Amino acid sequence: MSEARSRELYARAAKSIPGGVNSPVRAMRSIGRDPIFLQRGEGAEILDVDGNRYVDYVCSWGPLIHGHAHPRVLAAISQAAARGTSFGAPTEGEIELAEEIADRIGSVEMVRTTSSGTEASMTAIRLARAATGRTRIVKFAGAYHGHVDGLLAEAGSGVATGAGGSARPSSPGVSAAAAAETTIVPWNDLRALSAAVEADPPAAIIAEPLPANMGLVAPREGMIEALRQIADRSGALLVLDEVISGFRVARGGAQELLSVRADLTVMGKVMGGGLPAGALGGPARLMEMLAPAGEVYQAGTLSGNPLAVAAGLASLRMLDEAAYARLAGITERLASLLAQAAASAGARERVQVASVPGLLTVFFSESPVQSFADAAACDLAAYGAWCRGLLARGVYPPPSQFEAWFPSLAHTDDQLQRTAQAAAEAFEELR
Ligand SMILES: *Cc1c(COP(=O)(O)O)cnc(C)c1O
């Protein structure tokens, strides 16, 4: 397996791009190797610049729920592009996208589209503070809500991957004042949550309802219901960050799957169909506080971009109940194949395979992972070695223990079985 061209590009990239990449996890440092430069994608497979082919389980970190270069998504993008790439004025597609989202998520009446999930969480925080007149934000350790200053404290995803996840604030350059306005609570710890909320009633409790940025760590029984009650009792807004779970785990996202209503919903990834997009949604009474309907400022030169809107709409329109049932089946099959692969290599005791429809994580842990502390205690070196073994066998996993696998509707059973074979061999190699 040649890597000559990827090496060459990485050396060149490192001279003009910090660390050679435009988002940290892509560098693959936490699995102890250099990044792989990609050339193209087709369905569930990607080709790198050296001609190596992989079954892809990153799928752009979630947006590509239909796989790479889906013909309908491409057609929607090229038709939109032919009409003009950006206007800085409203277009009909933006209304269709807002209507489609509101139709799917019961708690959402109105939608403001942004260019990223980060912007949407930033706006959610500003709006929650304006609506409540409070400042404090409560977030969960290991949750990631984009690279917003006040939300980087003990964040998951690339922050955890790079810094070990223990620093607070977890990036230099975040002011002590911004970090001090955020209270961090361990996920799945209701007592800690109640205590934090009582001590200083916050503007918002922000949560990933199915946290997937410390690996996938589902809520314990009763956790989500309690989250809603605790927010209501204290007058805080419940902001559910569905950037990953939205439009992936069910037609109406985690709110449908877990029967919970958010006050504000943060969205991104799948809704942009592989182009830059995010959104904030909620009831009119809150959303109309945003400018120009209200006074809370929020804007974006490329917000509601016609290409992103077209890609998002094309993706969402193919996601009916049958598609979600199929994705759930693909995920379940992959989870069971990976567990069998571990068993066949005598590694079943060493790993936990966590999954919900559309998301999965293989934790190198001897006991179930229920918090960021549990995730951080995983055998990260073994995970790294296993991932290197997968890559050498044509399977591209998320290159960090603190990220989820993103199976797509394009993954075929043959690809899943090849994945299982590679996984078994890579487990063997760890012995
Ligand atoms: C990816 C992600 C974000 C940030 O979205 P960007 O588009 O990368 O800014 C926010 N929240 C969650 C849960 C995410 O997974």
GROMACS .gro file of C-alpha atoms and ligand atoms in nm:
model
  446
    1MET     CA    1   0.000   0.000   0.000
    2SER     CA    2   0.178   0.313  -0.119
    3GLU     CA    3   0.148   0.637   0.073
    4ALA     CA    4   0.408   0.833  -0.120
    5ARG     CA    5   0.177   1.095  -0.266
    6SER     CA    6  -0.010   1.153   0.066
    7ARG     CA    7   0.328   1.203   0.239
    8GLU     CA    8   0.438   1.448  -0.026
    9LEU     CA    9   0.116   1.650  -0.001
   10TYR     CA   10   0.127   1.649   0.378
   11ALA     CA   11   0.481   1.787   0.378
   12ARG     CA   12   0.373   2.055   0.132
   13ALA     CA   13   0.048   2.133   0.321
   14ALA     CA   14   0.234   2.177   0.650
   15LYS     CA   15   0.409   2.480   0.499
   16SER     CA   16   0.096   2.674   0.412
   17ILE     CA   17  -0.177   2.525   0.639
   18PRO     CA   18  -0.132   2.494   1.019
   19GLY     CA   19  -0.065   2.127   1.090
   20GLY     CA   20  -0.134   2.057   0.723
   21VAL     CA   21  -0.513   2.031   0.775
   22ASN     CA   22  -0.815   2.259   0.802
   23SER     CA   23  -0.973   2.074   1.097
   24PRO     CA   24  -0.759   1.899   1.362
   25VAL     CA   25  -0.889   1.539   1.370
   26ARG     CA   26  -0.808   1.501   0.998
   27ALA     CA   27  -0.438   1.497   1.088
   28MET     CA   28  -0.482   1.147   1.244
   29ARG     CA   29  -0.229   1.228   1.515
   30SER     CA   30  -0.424   1.052   1.788
   31ILE     CA   31  -0.399   0.722   1.603
   32GLY     CA   32  -0.029   0.776   1.554
   33ARG     CA   33  -0.004   0.836   1.182
   34ASP     CA   34  -0.005   1.105   0.914
   35PRO     CA   35  -0.315   1.221   0.729
   36ILE     CA   36  -0.440   1.055   0.412
   37PHE     CA   37  -0.515   1.293   0.126
   38LEU     CA   38  -0.829   1.201  -0.063
   39GLN     CA   39  -0.908   1.231  -0.428
   40ARG     CA   40  -1.267   1.120  -0.471
   41GLY     CA   41  -1.562   0.936  -0.321
   42GLU     CA   42  -1.822   0.703  -0.473
   43GLY     CA   43  -2.108   0.573  -0.260
   44ALA     CA   44  -1.958   0.438   0.062
   45GLU     CA   45  -1.602   0.423  -0.074
   46ILE     CA   46  -1.322   0.675  -0.101
   47LEU     CA   47  -1.001   0.679  -0.304
   48ASP     CA   48  -0.685   0.843  -0.181
   49VAL     CA   49  -0.423   1.022  -0.389
   50ASP     CA   50  -0.208   0.705  -0.401
   51GLY     CA   51  -0.494   0.504  -0.553
   52ASN     CA   52  -0.583   0.318  -0.229
   53ARG     CA   53  -0.953   0.245  -0.184
   54TYR     CA   54  -1.135   0.240   0.153
   55VAL     CA   55  -1.483   0.170   0.286
   56ASP     CA   56  -1.554   0.507   0.448
   57TYR     CA   57  -1.709   0.531   0.797
   58VAL     CA   58  -1.642   0.902   0.842
   59CYS     CA   59  -1.854   1.019   0.548
   60SER     CA   60  -1.752   1.380   0.608
   61TRP     CA   61  -1.836   1.332   0.982
   62GLY     CA   62  -2.203   1.272   0.918
   63PRO     CA   63  -2.339   1.486   0.636
   64LEU     CA   64  -2.311   1.213   0.371
   65ILE     CA   65  -2.598   0.994   0.488
   66HIS     CA   66  -2.653   0.891   0.123
   67GLY     CA   67  -2.283   0.828   0.063
   68HIS     CA   68  -2.047   1.024  -0.161
   69ALA     CA   69  -2.152   1.193  -0.484
   70HIS     CA   70  -2.514   1.077  -0.477
   71PRO     CA   71  -2.656   1.153  -0.824
   72ARG     CA   72  -2.967   1.330  -0.693
   73VAL     CA   73  -2.767   1.551  -0.460
   74LEU     CA   74  -2.518   1.632  -0.736
   75ALA     CA   75  -2.801   1.717  -0.978
   76ALA     CA   76  -2.962   1.950  -0.723
   77ILE     CA   77  -2.629   2.126  -0.664
   78SER     CA   78  -2.547   2.169  -1.031
   79GLN     CA   79  -2.895   2.294  -1.115
   80ALA     CA   80  -2.871   2.547  -0.832
   81ALA     CA   81  -2.518   2.649  -0.933
   82ALA     CA   82  -2.630   2.715  -1.290
   83ARG     CA   83  -2.879   2.969  -1.155
   84GLY     CA   84  -2.612   3.153  -0.951
   85THR     CA   85  -2.409   3.056  -0.647
   86SER     CA   86  -2.507   3.326  -0.399
   87PHE     CA   87  -2.723   3.637  -0.395
   88GLY     CA   88  -2.724   3.786  -0.048
   89ALA     CA   89  -3.102   3.808  -0.096
   90PRO     CA   90  -3.376   3.558  -0.008
   91THR     CA   91  -3.464   3.263  -0.233
   92GLU     CA   92  -3.759   3.021  -0.235
   93GLY     CA   93  -3.544   2.720  -0.148
   94GLU     CA   94  -3.472   2.865   0.196
   95ILE     CA   95  -3.845   2.859   0.276
   96GLU     CA   96  -3.873   2.500   0.152
   97LEU     CA   97  -3.582   2.396   0.375
   98ALA     CA   98  -3.730   2.572   0.680
   99GLU     CA   99  -4.068   2.409   0.611
  100GLU     CA  100  -3.912   2.065   0.567
  101ILE     CA  101  -3.727   2.097   0.900
  102ALA     CA  102  -4.033   2.229   1.085
  103ASP     CA  103  -4.237   1.941   0.943
  104ARG     CA  104  -3.989   1.691   1.086
  105ILE     CA  105  -3.919   1.833   1.431
  106GLY     CA  106  -4.223   1.900   1.648
  107SER     CA  107  -4.052   2.165   1.864
  108VAL     CA  108  -3.943   2.369   1.561
  109GLU     CA  109  -4.179   2.628   1.411
  110MET     CA  110  -3.917   2.860   1.263
  111VAL     CA  111  -3.565   2.810   1.133
  112ARG     CA  112  -3.267   3.042   1.087
  113THR     CA  113  -3.005   2.893   0.855
  114THR     CA  114  -2.632   2.949   0.906
  115SER     CA  115  -2.318   2.820   0.733
  116SER     CA  116  -2.206   2.588   1.015
  117GLY     CA  117  -2.318   2.414   1.332
  118THR     CA  118  -2.080   2.633   1.531
  119GLU     CA  119  -2.266   2.947   1.426
  120ALA     CA  120  -2.598   2.787   1.513
  121SER     CA  121  -2.487   2.703   1.869
  122MET     CA  122  -2.336   3.047   1.909
  123THR     CA  123  -2.672   3.197   1.815
  124ALA     CA  124  -2.859   2.956   2.043
  125ILE     CA  125  -2.655   3.078   2.339
  126ARG     CA  126  -2.706   3.444   2.255
  127LEU     CA  127  -3.079   3.392   2.210
  128ALA     CA  128  -3.110   3.194   2.536
  129ARG     CA  129  -2.934   3.470   2.724
  130ALA     CA  130  -3.155   3.736   2.569
  131ALA     CA  131  -3.471   3.535   2.642
  132THR     CA  132  -3.388   3.460   3.006
  133GLY     CA  133  -3.181   3.760   3.109
  134ARG     CA  134  -2.930   3.511   3.254
  135THR     CA  135  -2.569   3.447   3.157
  136ARG     CA  136  -2.459   3.103   3.274
  137ILE     CA  137  -2.459   2.805   3.039
  138VAL     CA  138  -2.453   2.445   3.161
  139LYS     CA  139  -2.290   2.194   2.931
  140PHE     CA  140  -2.182   1.833   2.961
  141ALA     CA  141  -1.823   1.710   2.972
  142GLY     CA  142  -1.728   1.550   2.643
  143ALA     CA  143  -2.003   1.724   2.449
  144TYR     CA  144  -1.902   1.929   2.147
  145HIS     CA  145  -2.104   2.222   2.021
  146GLY     CA  146  -1.859   2.370   1.773
  147HIS     CA  147  -1.560   2.592   1.843
  148VAL     CA  148  -1.750   2.861   2.033
  149ASP     CA  149  -1.527   3.010   2.307
  150GLY     CA  150  -1.760   2.949   2.600
  151LEU     CA  151  -1.846   2.596   2.485
  152LEU     CA  152  -1.494   2.464   2.437
  153ALA     CA  153  -1.451   2.385   2.806
  154GLU     CA  154  -1.407   2.009   2.844
  155ALA     CA  155  -1.532   1.961   2.491
  156GLY     CA  156  -1.522   1.634   2.302
  157SER     CA  157  -1.431   1.572   1.938
  158GLY     CA  158  -1.102   1.727   1.825
  159VAL     CA  159  -1.061   1.917   2.151
  160ALA     CA  160  -1.054   1.591   2.345
  161THR     CA  161  -0.846   1.422   2.079
  162GLY     CA  162  -0.578   1.689   2.098
  163ALA     CA  163  -0.560   1.804   2.455
  164GLY     CA  164  -0.655   1.495   2.652
  165GLY     CA  165  -0.978   1.667   2.745
  166SER     CA  166  -0.876   1.768   3.093
  167ALA     CA  167  -0.780   2.132   3.048
  168ARG     CA  168  -1.020   2.403   3.149
  169PRO     CA  169  -1.061   2.621   2.946
  170SER     CA  170  -0.968   2.355   2.696
  171SER     CA  171  -0.811   2.585   2.442
  172PRO     CA  172  -0.556   2.858   2.500
  173GLY     CA  173  -0.705   3.184   2.379
  174VAL     CA  174  -1.044   3.128   2.544
  175SER     CA  175  -1.072   3.403   2.802
  176ALA     CA  176  -1.112   3.307   3.166
  177ALA     CA  177  -1.430   3.518   3.164
  178ALA     CA  178  -1.585   3.315   2.881
  179ALA     CA  179  -1.489   2.987   3.048
  180ALA     CA  180  -1.619   3.107   3.386
  181GLU     CA  181  -1.968   3.153   3.241
  182THR     CA  182  -1.986   2.783   3.157
  183THR     CA  183  -2.056   2.512   3.415
  184ILE     CA  184  -1.952   2.162   3.315
  185VAL     CA  185  -2.139   1.861   3.442
  186PRO     CA  186  -2.057   1.493   3.381
  187TRP     CA  187  -2.293   1.332   3.128
  188ASN     CA  188  -2.544   1.087   3.275
  189ASP     CA  189  -2.502   1.243   3.622
  190LEU     CA  190  -2.839   1.385   3.722
  191ARG     CA  191  -2.735   1.479   4.073
  192ALA     CA  192  -2.448   1.690   3.946
  193LEU     CA  193  -2.681   1.851   3.693
  194SER     CA  194  -2.945   1.939   3.955
  195ALA     CA  195  -2.683   2.080   4.188
  196ALA     CA  196  -2.525   2.295   3.916
  197VAL     CA  197  -2.860   2.428   3.800
  198GLU     CA  198  -2.975   2.507   4.153
  199ALA     CA  199  -2.649   2.676   4.247
  200ASP     CA  200  -2.679   2.929   3.965
  201PRO     CA  201  -2.987   2.902   3.743
  202PRO     CA  202  -2.855   2.913   3.385
  203ALA     CA  203  -2.984   3.071   3.065
  204ALA     CA  204  -2.955   2.732   2.900
  205ILE     CA  205  -2.866   2.371   2.946
  206ILE     CA  206  -2.707   2.262   2.620
  207ALA     CA  207  -2.678   1.893   2.541
  208GLU     CA  208  -2.625   1.651   2.258
  209PRO     CA  209  -2.925   1.424   2.325
  210LEU     CA  210  -2.722   1.133   2.185
  211PRO     CA  211  -2.368   1.251   2.256
  212ALA     CA  212  -2.138   1.139   1.976
  213ASN     CA  213  -1.830   1.355   2.022
  214MET     CA  214  -1.676   1.145   2.302
  215GLY     CA  215  -1.761   0.840   2.100
  216LEU     CA  216  -2.130   0.750   2.122
  217VAL     CA  217  -2.249   0.765   2.484
  218ALA     CA  218  -2.627   0.725   2.496
  219PRO     CA  219  -2.829   0.872   2.783
  220ARG     CA  220  -2.908   0.647   3.075
  221GLU     CA  221  -3.270   0.550   3.140
  222GLY     CA  222  -3.456   0.859   3.261
  223MET     CA  223  -3.174   1.103   3.182
  224ILE     CA  224  -3.345   1.285   2.895
  225GLU     CA  225  -3.680   1.321   3.075
  226ALA     CA  226  -3.499   1.458   3.378
  227LEU     CA  227  -3.307   1.702   3.162
  228ARG     CA  228  -3.637   1.846   3.039
  229GLN     CA  229  -3.779   1.866   3.393
  230ILE     CA  230  -3.472   2.027   3.544
  231ALA     CA  231  -3.467   2.291   3.269
  232ASP     CA  232  -3.837   2.364   3.322
  233ARG     CA  233  -3.807   2.387   3.699
  234SER     CA  234  -3.524   2.638   3.681
  235GLY     CA  235  -3.660   2.844   3.391
  236ALA     CA  236  -3.360   2.757   3.174
  237LEU     CA  237  -3.396   2.683   2.805
  238LEU     CA  238  -3.314   2.331   2.695
  239VAL     CA  239  -3.095   2.359   2.388
  240LEU     CA  240  -3.057   2.025   2.213
  241ASP     CA  241  -2.764   2.010   1.977
  242GLU     CA  242  -2.880   1.776   1.703
  243VAL     CA  243  -2.603   1.861   1.458
  244ILE     CA  244  -2.520   1.489   1.444
  245SER     CA  245  -2.841   1.320   1.559
  246GLY     CA  246  -3.082   1.543   1.364
  247PHE     CA  247  -3.210   1.379   1.043
  248ARG     CA  248  -2.986   1.075   1.116
  249VAL     CA  249  -3.126   0.871   1.406
  250ALA     CA  250  -3.490   0.922   1.298
  251ARG     CA  251  -3.692   1.145   1.065
  252GLY     CA  252  -3.738   1.390   1.352
  253GLY     CA  253  -3.394   1.329   1.504
  254ALA     CA  254  -3.324   1.239   1.866
  255GLN     CA  255  -3.627   1.437   1.980
  256GLU     CA  256  -3.845   1.183   1.799
  257LEU     CA  257  -3.637   0.881   1.897
  258LEU     CA  258  -3.622   0.979   2.266
  259SER     CA  259  -3.961   1.156   2.293
  260VAL     CA  260  -3.830   1.488   2.416
  261ARG     CA  261  -3.892   1.849   2.314
  262ALA     CA  262  -3.618   2.108   2.293
  263ASP     CA  263  -3.672   2.480   2.341
  264LEU     CA  264  -3.406   2.544   2.079
  265THR     CA  265  -3.259   2.292   1.836
  266VAL     CA  266  -2.912   2.327   1.685
  267MET     CA  267  -2.871   2.156   1.349
  268GLY     CA  268  -2.608   2.097   1.081
  269LYS     CA  269  -2.431   1.814   0.896
  270VAL     CA  270  -2.705   1.604   0.722
  271MET     CA  271  -2.921   1.914   0.657
  272GLY     CA  272  -2.649   2.059   0.431
  273GLY     CA  273  -2.615   1.749   0.215
  274GLY     CA  274  -2.234   1.778   0.220
  275LEU     CA  275  -2.223   2.155   0.169
  276PRO     CA  276  -2.165   2.410   0.446
  277ALA     CA  277  -2.485   2.458   0.644
  278GLY     CA  278  -2.623   2.473   0.995
  279ALA     CA  279  -2.947   2.596   1.147
  280LEU     CA  280  -3.117   2.702   1.465
  281GLY     CA  281  -3.482   2.613   1.516
  282GLY     CA  282  -3.749   2.670   1.778
  283PRO     CA  283  -4.091   2.816   1.852
  284ALA     CA  284  -4.186   3.149   1.692
  285ARG     CA  285  -4.195   3.320   2.032
  286LEU     CA  286  -3.818   3.262   2.070
  287MET     CA  287  -3.708   3.265   1.707
  288GLU     CA  288  -3.878   3.599   1.641
  289MET     CA  289  -3.640   3.756   1.888
  290LEU     CA  290  -3.377   3.725   1.612
  291ALA     CA  291  -3.308   4.027   1.389
  292PRO     CA  292  -3.478   4.165   1.190
  293ALA     CA  293  -3.798   4.034   1.356
  294GLY     CA  294  -3.643   4.113   1.695
  295GLU     CA  295  -3.331   4.265   1.841
  296VAL     CA  296  -3.094   3.970   1.892
  297TYR     CA  297  -2.837   4.013   1.618
  298GLN     CA  298  -2.743   3.726   1.391
  299ALA     CA  299  -2.638   3.731   1.026
  300GLY     CA  300  -2.430   3.557   0.756
  301THR     CA  301  -2.309   3.649   0.407
  302LEU     CA  302  -2.359   3.291   0.286
  303SER     CA  303  -2.642   3.189   0.522
  304GLY     CA  304  -2.911   2.998   0.332
  305ASN     CA  305  -2.669   2.959   0.043
  306PRO     CA  306  -2.861   2.830  -0.262
  307LEU     CA  307  -2.621   2.539  -0.326
  308ALA     CA  308  -2.624   2.424   0.038
  309VAL     CA  309  -3.003   2.459   0.054
  310ALA     CA  310  -3.044   2.255  -0.268
  311ALA     CA  311  -2.808   1.981  -0.145
  312GLY     CA  312  -2.979   1.972   0.194
  313LEU     CA  313  -3.329   1.955   0.049
  314ALA     CA  314  -3.232   1.681  -0.197
  315SER     CA  315  -3.081   1.479   0.090
  316LEU     CA  316  -3.374   1.529   0.325
  317ARG     CA  317  -3.634   1.444   0.060
  318MET     CA  318  -3.480   1.100   0.014
  319LEU     CA  319  -3.497   1.038   0.390
  320ASP     CA  320  -3.837   0.882   0.446
  321GLU     CA  321  -3.936   0.628   0.714
  322ALA     CA  322  -3.816   0.340   0.491
  323ALA     CA  323  -3.471   0.502   0.460
  324TYR     CA  324  -3.444   0.534   0.840
  325ALA     CA  325  -3.546   0.172   0.889
  326ARG     CA  326  -3.280   0.069   0.639
  327LEU     CA  327  -3.009   0.281   0.803
  328ALA     CA  328  -3.100   0.133   1.142
  329GLY     CA  329  -3.063  -0.216   0.992
  330ILE     CA  330  -2.724  -0.132   0.838
  331THR     CA  331  -2.601   0.007   1.171
  332GLU     CA  332  -2.725  -0.292   1.370
  333ARG     CA  333  -2.563  -0.533   1.125
  334LEU     CA  334  -2.232  -0.343   1.138
  335ALA     CA  335  -2.240  -0.337   1.519
  336SER     CA  336  -2.300  -0.709   1.540
  337LEU     CA  337  -2.035  -0.788   1.276
  338LEU     CA  338  -1.778  -0.579   1.466
  339ALA     CA  339  -1.865  -0.752   1.795
  340GLN     CA  340  -1.828  -1.091   1.623
  341ALA     CA  341  -1.496  -0.981   1.472
  342ALA     CA  342  -1.370  -0.894   1.820
  343ALA     CA  343  -1.495  -1.229   1.953
  344SER     CA  344  -1.328  -1.426   1.674
  345ALA     CA  345  -0.996  -1.264   1.764
  346GLY     CA  346  -1.040  -1.322   2.136
  347ALA     CA  347  -1.082  -0.948   2.196
  348ARG     CA  348  -1.451  -0.941   2.294
  349GLU     CA  349  -1.370  -0.862   2.660
  350ARG     CA  350  -1.157  -0.564   2.559
  351VAL     CA  351  -1.418  -0.370   2.362
  352GLN     CA  352  -1.766  -0.222   2.393
  353VAL     CA  353  -1.968  -0.172   2.077
  354ALA     CA  354  -2.218   0.109   2.140
  355SER     CA  355  -2.480   0.189   1.876
  356VAL     CA  356  -2.804   0.371   1.800
  357PRO     CA  357  -2.960   0.392   1.453
  358GLY     CA  358  -2.705   0.559   1.224
  359LEU     CA  359  -2.422   0.589   1.481
  360LEU     CA  360  -2.173   0.352   1.637
  361THR     CA  361  -1.853   0.347   1.845
  362VAL     CA  362  -1.607   0.070   1.925
  363PHE     CA  363  -1.466   0.162   2.267
  364PHE     CA  364  -1.149  -0.007   2.384
  365SER     CA  365  -1.289  -0.047   2.732
  366GLU     CA  366  -1.367  -0.350   2.949
  367SER     CA  367  -1.685  -0.193   3.085
  368PRO     CA  368  -1.967   0.012   2.930
  369VAL     CA  369  -1.882   0.377   2.864
  370GLN     CA  370  -2.130   0.617   3.026
  371SER     CA  371  -1.936   0.941   3.059
  372PHE     CA  372  -1.645   1.136   2.921
  373ALA     CA  373  -1.429   1.009   3.207
  374ASP     CA  374  -1.509   0.651   3.100
  375ALA     CA  375  -1.429   0.736   2.737
  376ALA     CA  376  -1.103   0.906   2.832
  377ALA     CA  377  -1.003   0.594   3.028
  378CYS     CA  378  -1.022   0.377   2.714
  379ASP     CA  379  -0.708   0.210   2.581
  380LEU     CA  380  -0.633   0.487   2.332
  381ALA     CA  381  -0.310   0.325   2.213
  382ALA     CA  382  -0.494   0.003   2.127
  383TYR     CA  383  -0.767   0.198   1.947
  384GLY     CA  384  -0.498   0.377   1.745
  385ALA     CA  385  -0.322   0.055   1.653
  386TRP     CA  386  -0.653  -0.107   1.556
  387CYS     CA  387  -0.741   0.191   1.334
  388ARG     CA  388  -0.402   0.173   1.162
  389GLY     CA  389  -0.472  -0.195   1.101
  390LEU     CA  390  -0.811  -0.111   0.949
  391LEU     CA  391  -0.666   0.157   0.722
  392ALA     CA  392  -0.400  -0.086   0.598
  393ARG     CA  393  -0.688  -0.320   0.503
  394GLY     CA  394  -0.902  -0.068   0.317
  395VAL     CA  395  -1.136   0.045   0.595
  396TYR     CA  396  -1.142   0.412   0.700
  397PRO     CA  397  -1.269   0.447   1.062
  398PRO     CA  398  -1.297   0.773   1.257
  399PRO     CA  399  -0.932   0.836   1.351
  400SER     CA  400  -1.009   0.911   1.717
  401GLN     CA  401  -1.164   0.716   2.003
  402PHE     CA  402  -1.373   1.028   2.072
  403GLU     CA  403  -1.568   1.023   1.745
  404ALA     CA  404  -1.853   0.807   1.616
  405TRP     CA  405  -1.867   0.589   1.304
  406PHE     CA  406  -2.113   0.717   1.045
  407PRO     CA  407  -2.265   0.429   0.848
  408SER     CA  408  -2.462   0.552   0.546
  409LEU     CA  409  -2.743   0.430   0.325
  410ALA     CA  410  -2.480   0.359   0.058
  411HIS     CA  411  -2.302   0.089   0.263
  412THR     CA  412  -2.368  -0.253   0.107
  413ASP     CA  413  -2.366  -0.582   0.291
  414ASP     CA  414  -2.053  -0.682   0.098
  415GLN     CA  415  -1.877  -0.370   0.230
  416LEU     CA  416  -1.992  -0.444   0.585
  417GLN     CA  417  -1.856  -0.798   0.560
  418ARG     CA  418  -1.524  -0.676   0.423
  419THR     CA  419  -1.514  -0.435   0.715
  420ALA     CA  420  -1.572  -0.720   0.959
  421GLN     CA  421  -1.295  -0.927   0.801
  422ALA     CA  422  -1.052  -0.633   0.824
  423ALA     CA  423  -1.163  -0.567   1.182
  424ALA     CA  424  -1.101  -0.930   1.285
  425GLU     CA  425  -0.752  -0.925   1.132
  426ALA     CA  426  -0.673  -0.590   1.294
  427PHE     CA  427  -0.791  -0.727   1.633
  428GLU     CA  428  -0.567  -1.033   1.578
  429GLU     CA  429  -0.272  -0.804   1.519
  430LEU     CA  430  -0.321  -0.647   1.862
  431ARG     CA  431  -0.261  -0.975   2.044
  432LIG     C1  432  -2.001   1.899   1.418
  432LIG     C2  433  -2.074   1.946   1.536
  432LIG     C3  434  -2.092   2.083   1.563
  432LIG     C4  435  -2.024   2.190   1.484
  432LIG     O1  436  -2.067   2.198   1.352
  432LIG     P1  437  -1.968   2.267   1.244
  432LIG     O2  438  -2.051   2.269   1.120
  432LIG     O3  439  -1.846   2.181   1.238
  432LIG     O4  440  -1.938   2.404   1.295
  432LIG     C5  441  -2.174   2.118   1.668
  432LIG     N1  442  -2.233   2.025   1.745
  432LIG     C6  443  -2.218   1.895   1.723
  432LIG     C7  444  -2.291   1.797   1.809
  432LIG     C8  445  -2.135   1.850   1.620
  432LIG     O5  446  -2.115   1.719   1.603
   0.00000   0.00000   0.00000
